CSV table of C-alpha atoms and ligand atoms in Angstrom, one decimal:
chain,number,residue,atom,x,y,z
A,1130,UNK,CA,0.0,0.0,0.0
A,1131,UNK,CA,1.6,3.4,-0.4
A,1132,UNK,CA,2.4,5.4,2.5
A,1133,UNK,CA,0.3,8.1,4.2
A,1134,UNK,CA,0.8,11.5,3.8
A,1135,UNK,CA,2.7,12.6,6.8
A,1136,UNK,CA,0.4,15.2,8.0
A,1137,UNK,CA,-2.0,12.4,8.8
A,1138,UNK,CA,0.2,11.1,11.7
A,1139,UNK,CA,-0.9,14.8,13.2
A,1140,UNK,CA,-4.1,14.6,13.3
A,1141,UNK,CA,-5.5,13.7,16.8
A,1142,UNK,CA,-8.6,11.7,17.4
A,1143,UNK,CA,-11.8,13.2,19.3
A,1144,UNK,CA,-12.1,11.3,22.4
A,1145,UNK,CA,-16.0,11.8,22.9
A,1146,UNK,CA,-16.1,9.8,19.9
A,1147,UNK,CA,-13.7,7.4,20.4
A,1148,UNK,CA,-15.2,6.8,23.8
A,1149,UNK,CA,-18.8,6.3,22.3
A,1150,UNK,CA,-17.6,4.1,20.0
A,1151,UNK,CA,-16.2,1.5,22.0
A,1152,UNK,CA,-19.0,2.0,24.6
A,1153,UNK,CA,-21.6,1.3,22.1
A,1154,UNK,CA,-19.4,-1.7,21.6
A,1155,UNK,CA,-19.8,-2.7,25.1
A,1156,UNK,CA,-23.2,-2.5,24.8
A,1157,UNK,CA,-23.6,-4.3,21.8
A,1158,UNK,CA,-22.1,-7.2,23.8
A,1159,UNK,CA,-24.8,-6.8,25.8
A,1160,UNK,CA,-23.6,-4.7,28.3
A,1161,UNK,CA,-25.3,-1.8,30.5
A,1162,UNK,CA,-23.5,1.3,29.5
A,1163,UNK,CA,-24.8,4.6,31.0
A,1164,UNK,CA,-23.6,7.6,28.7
A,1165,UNK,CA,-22.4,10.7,30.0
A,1166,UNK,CA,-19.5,10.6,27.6
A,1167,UNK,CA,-20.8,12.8,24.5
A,1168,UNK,CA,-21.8,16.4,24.1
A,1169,UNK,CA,-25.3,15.6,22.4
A,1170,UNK,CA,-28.1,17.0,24.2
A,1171,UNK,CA,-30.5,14.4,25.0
A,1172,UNK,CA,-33.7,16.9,23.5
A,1173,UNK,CA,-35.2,16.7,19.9
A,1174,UNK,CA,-34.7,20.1,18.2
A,1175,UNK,CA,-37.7,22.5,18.9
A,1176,UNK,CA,-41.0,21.4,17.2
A,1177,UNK,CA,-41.5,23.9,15.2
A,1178,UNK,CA,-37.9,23.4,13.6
A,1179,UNK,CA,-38.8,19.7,12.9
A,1180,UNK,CA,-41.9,21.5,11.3
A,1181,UNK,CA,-39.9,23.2,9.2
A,1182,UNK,CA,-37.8,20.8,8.2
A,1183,UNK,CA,-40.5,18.5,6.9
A,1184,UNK,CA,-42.1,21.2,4.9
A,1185,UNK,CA,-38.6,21.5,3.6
A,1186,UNK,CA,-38.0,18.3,2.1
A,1187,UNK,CA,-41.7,18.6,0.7
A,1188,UNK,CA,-41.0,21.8,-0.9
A,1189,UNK,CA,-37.8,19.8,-2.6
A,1190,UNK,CA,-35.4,21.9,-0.9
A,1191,UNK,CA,-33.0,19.1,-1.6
A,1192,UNK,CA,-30.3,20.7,-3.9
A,1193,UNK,CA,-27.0,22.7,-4.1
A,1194,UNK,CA,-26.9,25.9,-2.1
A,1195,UNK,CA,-24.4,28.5,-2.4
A,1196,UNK,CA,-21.1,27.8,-0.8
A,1197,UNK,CA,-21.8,30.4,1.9
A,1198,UNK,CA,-25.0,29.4,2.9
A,1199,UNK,CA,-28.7,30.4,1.6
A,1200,UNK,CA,-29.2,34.2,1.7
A,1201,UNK,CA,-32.2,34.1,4.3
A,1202,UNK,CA,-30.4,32.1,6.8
A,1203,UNK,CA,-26.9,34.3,6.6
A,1204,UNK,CA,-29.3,37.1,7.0
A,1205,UNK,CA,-31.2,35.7,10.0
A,1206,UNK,CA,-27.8,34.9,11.6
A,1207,UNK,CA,-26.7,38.5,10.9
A,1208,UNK,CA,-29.6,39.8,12.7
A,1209,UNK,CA,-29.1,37.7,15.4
A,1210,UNK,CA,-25.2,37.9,15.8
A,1211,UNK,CA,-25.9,41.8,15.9
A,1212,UNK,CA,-28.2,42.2,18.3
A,1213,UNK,CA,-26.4,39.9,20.6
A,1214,UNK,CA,-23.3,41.9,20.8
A,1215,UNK,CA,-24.4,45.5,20.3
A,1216,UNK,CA,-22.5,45.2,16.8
A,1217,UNK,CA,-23.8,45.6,12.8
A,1218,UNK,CA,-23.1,43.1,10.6
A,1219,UNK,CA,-24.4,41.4,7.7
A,1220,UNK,CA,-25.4,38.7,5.6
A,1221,UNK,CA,-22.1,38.9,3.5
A,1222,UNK,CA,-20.2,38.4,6.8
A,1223,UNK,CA,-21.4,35.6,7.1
A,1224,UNK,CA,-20.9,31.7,6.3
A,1225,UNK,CA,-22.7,28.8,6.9
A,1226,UNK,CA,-21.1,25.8,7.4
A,1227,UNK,CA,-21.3,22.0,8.0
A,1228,UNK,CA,-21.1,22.3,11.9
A,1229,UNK,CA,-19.1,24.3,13.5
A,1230,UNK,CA,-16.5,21.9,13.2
A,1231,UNK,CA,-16.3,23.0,9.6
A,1232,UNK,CA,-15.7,26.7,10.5
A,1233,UNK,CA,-13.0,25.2,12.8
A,1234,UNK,CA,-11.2,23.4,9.8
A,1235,UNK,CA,-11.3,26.5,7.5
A,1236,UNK,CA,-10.8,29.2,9.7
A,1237,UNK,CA,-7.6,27.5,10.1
A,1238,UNK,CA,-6.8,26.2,7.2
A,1239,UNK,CA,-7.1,30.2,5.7
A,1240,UNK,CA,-4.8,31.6,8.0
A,1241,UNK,CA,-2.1,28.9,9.4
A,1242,UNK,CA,0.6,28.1,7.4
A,1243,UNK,CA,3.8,25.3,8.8
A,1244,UNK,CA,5.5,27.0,11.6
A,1245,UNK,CA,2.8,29.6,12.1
A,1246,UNK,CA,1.9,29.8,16.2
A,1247,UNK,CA,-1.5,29.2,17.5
A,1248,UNK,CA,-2.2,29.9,21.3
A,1249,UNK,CA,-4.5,27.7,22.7
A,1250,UNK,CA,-6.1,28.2,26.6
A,1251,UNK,CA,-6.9,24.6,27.3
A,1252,UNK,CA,-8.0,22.2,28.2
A,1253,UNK,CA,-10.4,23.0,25.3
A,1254,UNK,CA,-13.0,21.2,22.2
A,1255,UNK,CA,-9.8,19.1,20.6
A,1256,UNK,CA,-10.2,20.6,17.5
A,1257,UNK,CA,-8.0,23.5,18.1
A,1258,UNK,CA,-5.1,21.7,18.4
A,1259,UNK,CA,-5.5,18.7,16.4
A,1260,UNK,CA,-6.0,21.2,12.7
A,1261,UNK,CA,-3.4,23.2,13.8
A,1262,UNK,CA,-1.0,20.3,13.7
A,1263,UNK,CA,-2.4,19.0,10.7
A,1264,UNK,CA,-1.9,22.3,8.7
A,1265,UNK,CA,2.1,22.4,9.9
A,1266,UNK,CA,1.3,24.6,12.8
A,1267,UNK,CA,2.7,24.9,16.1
A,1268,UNK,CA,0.3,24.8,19.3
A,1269,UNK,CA,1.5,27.4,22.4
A,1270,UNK,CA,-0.9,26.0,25.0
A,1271,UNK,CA,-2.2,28.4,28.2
A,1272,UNK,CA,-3.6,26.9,31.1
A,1273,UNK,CA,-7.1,27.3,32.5
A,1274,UNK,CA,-6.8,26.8,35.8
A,1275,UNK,CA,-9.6,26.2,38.4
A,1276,UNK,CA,-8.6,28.1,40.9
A,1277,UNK,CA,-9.6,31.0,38.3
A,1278,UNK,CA,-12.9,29.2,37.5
A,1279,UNK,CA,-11.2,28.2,34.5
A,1280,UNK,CA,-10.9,31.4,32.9
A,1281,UNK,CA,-7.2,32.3,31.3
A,1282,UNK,CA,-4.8,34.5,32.6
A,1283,UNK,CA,-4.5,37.1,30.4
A,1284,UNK,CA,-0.7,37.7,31.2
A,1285,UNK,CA,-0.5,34.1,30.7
A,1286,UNK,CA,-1.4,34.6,26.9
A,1287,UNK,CA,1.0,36.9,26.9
A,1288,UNK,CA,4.3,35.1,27.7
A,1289,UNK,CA,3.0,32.9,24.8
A,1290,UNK,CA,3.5,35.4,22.6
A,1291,UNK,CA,6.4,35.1,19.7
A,1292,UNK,CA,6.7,37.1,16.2
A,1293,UNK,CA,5.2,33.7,15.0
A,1294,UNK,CA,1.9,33.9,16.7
A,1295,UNK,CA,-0.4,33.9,14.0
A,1296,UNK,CA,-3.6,33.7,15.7
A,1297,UNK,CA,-5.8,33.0,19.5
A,1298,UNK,CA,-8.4,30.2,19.7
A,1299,UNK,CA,-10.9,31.0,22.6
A,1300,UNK,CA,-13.8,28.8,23.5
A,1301,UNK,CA,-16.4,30.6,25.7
A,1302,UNK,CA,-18.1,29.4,27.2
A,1303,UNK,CA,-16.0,26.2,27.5
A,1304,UNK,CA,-16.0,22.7,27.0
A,1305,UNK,CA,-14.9,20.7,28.4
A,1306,UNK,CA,-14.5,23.3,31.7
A,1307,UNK,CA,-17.9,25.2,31.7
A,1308,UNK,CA,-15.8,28.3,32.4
A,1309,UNK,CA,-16.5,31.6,31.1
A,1310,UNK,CA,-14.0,34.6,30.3
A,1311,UNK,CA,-14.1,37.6,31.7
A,1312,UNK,CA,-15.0,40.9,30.0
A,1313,UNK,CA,-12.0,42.6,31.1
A,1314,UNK,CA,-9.7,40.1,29.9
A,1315,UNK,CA,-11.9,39.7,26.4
A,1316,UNK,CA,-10.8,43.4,26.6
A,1317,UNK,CA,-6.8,42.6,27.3
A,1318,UNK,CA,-7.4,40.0,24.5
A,1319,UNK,CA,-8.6,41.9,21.7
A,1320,UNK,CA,-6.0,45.1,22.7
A,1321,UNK,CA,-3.3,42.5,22.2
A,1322,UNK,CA,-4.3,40.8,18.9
A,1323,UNK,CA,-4.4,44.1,17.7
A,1324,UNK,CA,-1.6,45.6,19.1
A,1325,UNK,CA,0.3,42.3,17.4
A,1326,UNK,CA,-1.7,41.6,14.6
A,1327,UNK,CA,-3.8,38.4,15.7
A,1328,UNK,CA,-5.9,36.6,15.1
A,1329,UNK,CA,-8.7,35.9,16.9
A,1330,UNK,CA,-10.8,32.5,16.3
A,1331,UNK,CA,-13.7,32.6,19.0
A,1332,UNK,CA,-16.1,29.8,19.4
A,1333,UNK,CA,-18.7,30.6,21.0
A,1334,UNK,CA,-21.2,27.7,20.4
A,1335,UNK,CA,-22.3,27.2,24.0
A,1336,UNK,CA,-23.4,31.4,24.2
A,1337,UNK,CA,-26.9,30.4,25.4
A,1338,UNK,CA,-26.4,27.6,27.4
A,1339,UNK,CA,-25.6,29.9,30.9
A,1340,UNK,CA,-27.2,29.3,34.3
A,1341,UNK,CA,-28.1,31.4,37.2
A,1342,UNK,CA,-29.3,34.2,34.8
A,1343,UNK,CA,-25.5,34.7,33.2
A,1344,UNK,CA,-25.4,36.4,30.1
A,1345,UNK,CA,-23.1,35.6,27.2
A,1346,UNK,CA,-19.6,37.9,26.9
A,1347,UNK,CA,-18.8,37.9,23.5
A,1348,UNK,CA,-15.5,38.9,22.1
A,1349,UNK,CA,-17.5,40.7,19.1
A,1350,UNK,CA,-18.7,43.2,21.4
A,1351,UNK,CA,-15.7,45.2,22.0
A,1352,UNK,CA,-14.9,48.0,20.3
A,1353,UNK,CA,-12.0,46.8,17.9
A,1354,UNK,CA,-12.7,43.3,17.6
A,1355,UNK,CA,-14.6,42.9,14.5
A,1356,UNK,CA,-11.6,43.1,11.8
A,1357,UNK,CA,-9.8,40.4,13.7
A,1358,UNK,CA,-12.1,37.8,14.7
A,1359,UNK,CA,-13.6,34.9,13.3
A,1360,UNK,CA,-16.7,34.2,15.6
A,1361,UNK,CA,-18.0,30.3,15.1
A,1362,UNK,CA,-21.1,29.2,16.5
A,1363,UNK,CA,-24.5,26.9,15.7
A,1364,UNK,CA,-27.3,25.3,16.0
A,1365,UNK,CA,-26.2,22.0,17.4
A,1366,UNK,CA,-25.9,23.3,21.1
A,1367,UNK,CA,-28.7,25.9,21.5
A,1368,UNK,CA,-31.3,24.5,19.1
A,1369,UNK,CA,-30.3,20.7,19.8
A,1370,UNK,CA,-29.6,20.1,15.9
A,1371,UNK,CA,-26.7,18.5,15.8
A,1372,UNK,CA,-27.2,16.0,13.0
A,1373,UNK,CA,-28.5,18.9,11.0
A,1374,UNK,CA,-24.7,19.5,10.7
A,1375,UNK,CA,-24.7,23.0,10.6
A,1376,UNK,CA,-22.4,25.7,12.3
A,1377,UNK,CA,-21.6,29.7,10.9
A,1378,UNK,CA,-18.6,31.6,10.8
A,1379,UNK,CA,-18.7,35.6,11.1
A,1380,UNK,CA,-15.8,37.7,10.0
A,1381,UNK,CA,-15.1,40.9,7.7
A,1382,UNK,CA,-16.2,40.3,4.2
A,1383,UNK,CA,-12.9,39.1,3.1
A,1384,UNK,CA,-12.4,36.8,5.5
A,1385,UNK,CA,-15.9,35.1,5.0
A,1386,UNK,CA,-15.2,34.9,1.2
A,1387,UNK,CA,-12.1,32.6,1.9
A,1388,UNK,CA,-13.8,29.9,4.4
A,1389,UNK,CA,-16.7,29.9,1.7
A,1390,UNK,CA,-13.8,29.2,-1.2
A,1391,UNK,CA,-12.5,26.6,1.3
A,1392,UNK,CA,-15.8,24.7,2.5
A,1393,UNK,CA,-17.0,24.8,-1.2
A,1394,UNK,CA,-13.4,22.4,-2.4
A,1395,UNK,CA,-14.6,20.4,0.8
A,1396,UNK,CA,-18.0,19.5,0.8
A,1397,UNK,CA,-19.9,22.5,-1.9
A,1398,UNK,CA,-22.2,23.5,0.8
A,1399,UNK,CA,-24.0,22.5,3.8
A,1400,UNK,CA,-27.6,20.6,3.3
A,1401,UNK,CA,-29.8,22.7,1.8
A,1402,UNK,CA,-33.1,21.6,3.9
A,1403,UNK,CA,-31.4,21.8,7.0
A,1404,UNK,CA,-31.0,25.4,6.3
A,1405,UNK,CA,-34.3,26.2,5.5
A,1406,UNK,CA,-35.2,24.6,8.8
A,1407,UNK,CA,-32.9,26.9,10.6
A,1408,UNK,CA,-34.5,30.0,9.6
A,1409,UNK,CA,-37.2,28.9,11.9
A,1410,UNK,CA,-34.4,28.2,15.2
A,1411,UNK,CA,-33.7,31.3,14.8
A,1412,UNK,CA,-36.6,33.3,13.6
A,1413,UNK,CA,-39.1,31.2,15.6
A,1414,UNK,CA,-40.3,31.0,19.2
A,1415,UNK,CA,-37.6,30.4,21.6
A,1416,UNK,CA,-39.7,28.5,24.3
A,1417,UNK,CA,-38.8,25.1,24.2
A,1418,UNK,CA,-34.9,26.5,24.0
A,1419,UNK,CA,-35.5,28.5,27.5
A,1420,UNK,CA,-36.8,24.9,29.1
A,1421,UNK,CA,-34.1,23.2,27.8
A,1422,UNK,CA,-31.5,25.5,29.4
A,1423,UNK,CA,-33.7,25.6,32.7
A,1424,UNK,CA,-33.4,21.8,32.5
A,1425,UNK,CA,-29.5,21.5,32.0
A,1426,UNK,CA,-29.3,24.0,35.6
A,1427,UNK,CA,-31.5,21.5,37.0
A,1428,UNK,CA,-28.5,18.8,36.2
A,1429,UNK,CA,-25.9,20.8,36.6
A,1430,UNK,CA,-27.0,21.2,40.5
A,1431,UNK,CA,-28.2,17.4,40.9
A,1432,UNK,CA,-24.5,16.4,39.5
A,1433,UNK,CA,-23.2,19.2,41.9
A,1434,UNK,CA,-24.4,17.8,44.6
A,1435,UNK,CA,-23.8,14.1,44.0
A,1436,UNK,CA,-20.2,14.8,42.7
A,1437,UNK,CA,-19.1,16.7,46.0
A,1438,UNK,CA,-20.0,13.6,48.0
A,1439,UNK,CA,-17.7,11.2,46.4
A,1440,UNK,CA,-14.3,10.4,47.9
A,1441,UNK,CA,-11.5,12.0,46.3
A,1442,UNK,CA,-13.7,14.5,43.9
A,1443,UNK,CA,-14.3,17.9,44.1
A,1444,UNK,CA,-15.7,20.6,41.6
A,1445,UNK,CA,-16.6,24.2,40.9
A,1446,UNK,CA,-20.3,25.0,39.7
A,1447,UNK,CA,-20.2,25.4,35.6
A,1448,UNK,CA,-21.4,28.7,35.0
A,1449,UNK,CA,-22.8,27.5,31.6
A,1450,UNK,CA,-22.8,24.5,29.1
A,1451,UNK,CA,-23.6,21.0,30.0
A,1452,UNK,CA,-20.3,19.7,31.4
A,1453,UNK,CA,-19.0,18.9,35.0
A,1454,UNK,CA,-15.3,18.7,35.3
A,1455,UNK,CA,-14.5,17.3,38.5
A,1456,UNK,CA,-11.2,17.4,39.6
A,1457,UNK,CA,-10.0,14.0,40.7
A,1458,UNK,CA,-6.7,14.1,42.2
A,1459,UNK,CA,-8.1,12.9,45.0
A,1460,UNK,CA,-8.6,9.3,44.1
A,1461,UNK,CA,-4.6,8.6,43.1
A,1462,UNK,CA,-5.5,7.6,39.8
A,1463,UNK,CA,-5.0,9.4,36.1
A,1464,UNK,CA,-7.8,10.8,34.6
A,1465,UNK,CA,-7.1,7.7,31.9
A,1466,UNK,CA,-7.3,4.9,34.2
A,1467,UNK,CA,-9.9,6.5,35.9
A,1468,UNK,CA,-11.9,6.7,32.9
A,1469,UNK,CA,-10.9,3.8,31.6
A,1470,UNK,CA,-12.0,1.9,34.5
A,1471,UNK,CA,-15.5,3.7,35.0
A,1472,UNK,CA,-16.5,2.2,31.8
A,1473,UNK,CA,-14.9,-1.3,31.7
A,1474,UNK,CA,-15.5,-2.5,35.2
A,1475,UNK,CA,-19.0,-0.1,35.8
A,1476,UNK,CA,-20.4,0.6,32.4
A,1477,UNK,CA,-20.1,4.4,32.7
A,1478,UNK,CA,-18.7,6.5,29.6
A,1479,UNK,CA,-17.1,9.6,29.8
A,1480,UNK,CA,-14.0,11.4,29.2
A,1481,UNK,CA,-10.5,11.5,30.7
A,1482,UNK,CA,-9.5,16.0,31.3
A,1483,UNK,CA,-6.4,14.6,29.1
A,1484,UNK,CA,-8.5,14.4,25.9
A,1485,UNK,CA,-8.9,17.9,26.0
A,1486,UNK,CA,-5.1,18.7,25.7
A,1487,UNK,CA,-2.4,19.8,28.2
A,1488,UNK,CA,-3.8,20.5,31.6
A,1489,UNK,CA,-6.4,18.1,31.7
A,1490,UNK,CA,-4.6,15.4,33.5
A,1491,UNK,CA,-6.7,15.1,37.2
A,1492,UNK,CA,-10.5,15.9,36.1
A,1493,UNK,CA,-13.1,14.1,34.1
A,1494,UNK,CA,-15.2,15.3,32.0
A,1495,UNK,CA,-19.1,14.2,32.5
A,1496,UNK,CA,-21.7,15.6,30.0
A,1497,UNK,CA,-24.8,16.0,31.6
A,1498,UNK,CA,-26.7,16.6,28.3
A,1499,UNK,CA,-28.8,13.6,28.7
A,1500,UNK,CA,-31.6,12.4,30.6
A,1501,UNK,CA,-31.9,12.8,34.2
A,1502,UNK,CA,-32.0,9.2,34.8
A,1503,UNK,CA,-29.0,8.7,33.1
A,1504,UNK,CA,-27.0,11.4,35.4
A,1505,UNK,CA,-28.6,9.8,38.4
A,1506,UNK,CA,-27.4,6.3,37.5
A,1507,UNK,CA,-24.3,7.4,36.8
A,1508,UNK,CA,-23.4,9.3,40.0
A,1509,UNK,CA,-24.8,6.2,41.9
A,1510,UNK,CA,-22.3,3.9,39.6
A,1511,UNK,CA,-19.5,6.4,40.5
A,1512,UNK,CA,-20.1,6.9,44.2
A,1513,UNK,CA,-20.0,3.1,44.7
A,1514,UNK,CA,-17.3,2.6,42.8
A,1515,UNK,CA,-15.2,4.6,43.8
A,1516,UNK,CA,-16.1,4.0,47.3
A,1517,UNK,CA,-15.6,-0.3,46.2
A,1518,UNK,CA,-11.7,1.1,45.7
B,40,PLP,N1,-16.9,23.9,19.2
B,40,PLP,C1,-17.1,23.4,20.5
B,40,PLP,C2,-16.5,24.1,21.6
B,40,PLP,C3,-17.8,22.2,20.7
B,40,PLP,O1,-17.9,21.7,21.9
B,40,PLP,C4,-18.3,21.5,19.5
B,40,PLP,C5,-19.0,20.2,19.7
B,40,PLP,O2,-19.0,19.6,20.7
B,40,PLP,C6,-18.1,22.1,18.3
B,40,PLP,C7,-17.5,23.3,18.2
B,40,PLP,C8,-18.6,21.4,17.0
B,40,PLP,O3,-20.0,21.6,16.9
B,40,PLP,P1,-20.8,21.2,15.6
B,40,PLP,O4,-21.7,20.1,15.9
B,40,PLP,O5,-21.6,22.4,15.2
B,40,PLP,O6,-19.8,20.8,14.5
C-alpha cells in the first residue's frame, strides 16, 4: 500500500467519539452502558424546527446551495449575531457551514501556514489543536486553571507570545470546563491581537447555554474586535440540531469569502433543507430552548451535589454549558485509568480532562446533556465505585 501522507500522523482523534464508539461496543455485547461521555443534548430540536424541516424536504429543498449558505439564513444569523453583541453586521459576513467543526477546519486552514503559532487556553473542544497540527502549525498551550474558575490569565497569553503567533483560539463558554472569560480580559485580549496583529478565532457555540441568569460575553462586542475575529457558533448546542450538521462563521467580508472558497473544495455547501429549517431556530419562538436551558441548571445542580459527596472528587459549579469537570486528584488515579476503569468495570462512559489537551490530567469530564436518569445512575455507579476502591 503506499504510505500516508505525513500530515495524517498529526491529526489527533476526538475522544468523545472514540469513547462512544467503544462504549456502544460494550453495549452491543450486551452490556449496561450509562452515557455521560458525548456532548449531544438528550432533547429533539424544537417542534417547530422539525416542522420546518419537513415542509422542507416537501417543498424539494434538496439541492445545491451556495457555498456560503442560503441568503435568508446568513441574513437571519446577521440579525441575530448583531443584536447579541451591540454590533452591525451582515449577511455577507457571514458563512454557513457544516457544523461548526467545519468553520473550525477553514478558519484555520485560511490563515495557518507550517510553523505559524497558535495559542490555545486549554483544556479546550480538541479541535483546536489537532488542525493546527495538521496544517504544519505549532500549538502554544495556556492553562485554565480552576482556581480561576477556569478562565485564562490574560498575562498568561501573553508570555506565549512570539513574532510567529499567527492567531488566538478561545472557547467561551467552555468545553470541556464550563468556564466563562471575563469581560475585562476579552478586553486585554482583543488590545493585544491588535496591538500584534492576531488573530482571533472565538467559538462561541455554547453562548446560550448559561445558568443562574448569566449572560453571554462575547468577544465581538468590544470595540476593535470585528476586523480580527472569526466568531464560530451553531445550531447544534442551542437549538439541539446536531445531525442537521450546521455551524456559521462571522468575520469581515474578506475573511468570510475565503472559508466559503475553502468549505466549497470540501464539501460544496451545507444541506440545503437543514437550512431552510434553521431560519425557523432562529426566527421562531424560543420557548422550548428556555426549558431546555432551565433543564440543564436543573443537572448541573443534581450532579453538583452528587459529585461533592464522592471520595476524592471535588468541583466548581459550571457557569454554563452542559459539562462537569470534577477534579479528581483525590482518588490517586489518572484521569485515563480513571476513565478507563468507570467504563470497563461499571459501564459508565465519559472522558478523561487529558483528551482535552495539556492541563487536563486530574478531572473528568461528564456531560450532563442527557436524561436525568441517566445522570442519576451514573453518579450512583460512580459513588459506589469509587467507594468499592
Ligand atoms: N466547538 C465546540 C467548543 C464544541 O464543543 C463543539 C461540539 O462539541 C463544536 C465546536 C462542534 O459543533 P458542531 O456540531 O456544530 O460541529
Amino acid at each position: 500500500m503506499p504510505v500516508f501522507a505525513s500530515r495524517v500522523n498529526s491529526l489527533g482523534v476526538e475522544g468523545a467519539f472514540a469513547v462512544l464508539a467503544k462504549a456502544k461496543e460494550l453495549e452491543r455485547q450486551g452490556r449496561s452502558i450509562v452515557h455521560l461521555e458525548i456532548g449531544e443534548p438528550g432533547y429533539q430540536p424544537p417542534n417547530h424546527v422539525l416542522e420546518a424541516t419537513k415542509k422542507a424536504l416537501d417543498e424539494g429543498k434538496t439541492k445545491y446551495t451556495p457555498s456560503a449558505g442560503i441568503y435568508e439564513l446568513r441574513e437571519a444569523i446577521a440579525e441575530r449575531v448583531s443584536s447579541t453583541r451591540g454590533i452591525d453586521v451582515s449577511s455577507e459576513n457571514v458563512v454557513v457551514t457544516v457544523g461548526a467543526k467545519m468553520a473550525i477546519f477553514a478558519a484555520i486552514m485560511a490563515f495557518i501556514d507550517p510553523g505559524d503559532e497558535v495559542i490555545v487556553p486549554m483544556p479546550v473542544y480538541p479541535s483546536y489543536e489537532s488542525v493546527t497540527k495538521f496544517v504544519g502549525g505549532i500549538v502554544k498551550p495556556v492553562a485554565l486553571k480552576e482556581e480561576r474558575a477556569f478562565s485564562p490569565d490574560v498575562n498568561d497569553i501573553l508570555a506565549q507570545v512570539t513574532d510567529k503567533t499567527k492567531a488566538i483560539a478561545i472557547n467561551t463558554p467552555g468545553n470541556p470546563t464550563g468556564g466563562i472569560y471575563q469581560r475585562k480580559d476579552l478586553e486585554k485580549i482583543v488590545n493585544l491581537a491588535r496591538e500584534k496583529n492576531i488573530l482571533i478565532i472565538s467559538d462561541e457555540i455554547y453562548e446560550d447555554i448559561i445558568f443562574d441568569g448569566g449572560k453571554h460575553k462575547s468577544v465581538l462586542s468590544i470595540p476593535g474586535a470585528e476586523d480580527i475575529t472569526i466568531l464560530i457558533s451553531g445550531f447544534s448546542k442551542t437549538w439541539a440540531m446536531t445531525g442537521y450538521r450546521l455551524g456559521y462563521a462571522v468575520a469581515k467580508k474578506e475573511i468570510a469569502d475565503i472559508l466559503a472558497k475553502i468549505q466549497s473544495n470540501a464539501v460544496s455547501c451545507p444541506p440545503n433543507f437543514t437550512q431552510v429549517a434553521a431560519i425557523q431556530a432562529i426566527r421562531g419562538p424560543q420557548d422550548e430552548v428556555i426549558e431546555m436551558i432551565k433543564d440543564y441548571q436543573r443537572k448541573r445542580d443534581v450532579i453538583f451535589d452528587e459529585i461533592n459527596k464522592i471520595k476524592g472528587f471535588r468541583m466548581i459549579k459550571p457557569a454554563a454549558t452542559f459539562y462537569a469537570f470534577p477534579n479528581i486528584k483525590g482518588t490517586g488515579m489518572s484521569s485515563n485509568e480513571l476513565a478507563n476503569r468507570l467504563l470497563d468495570e461499571d459501564g459508565v462512559a465519559l472522558l478523561p480532562g487529558t483528551a482535552f489537551g495539556d492541563y487536563g490530567e486530574g478531572y473528568l469530564r461528564i456531560s450532563f446533556a442527557g436524561p436525568m436518569e441517566d445522570i442519576i445512575e451514573g453518579m450512583k455507579r460512580i459513588r459506589e465505585f469509587v467507594s468499592s476502591l
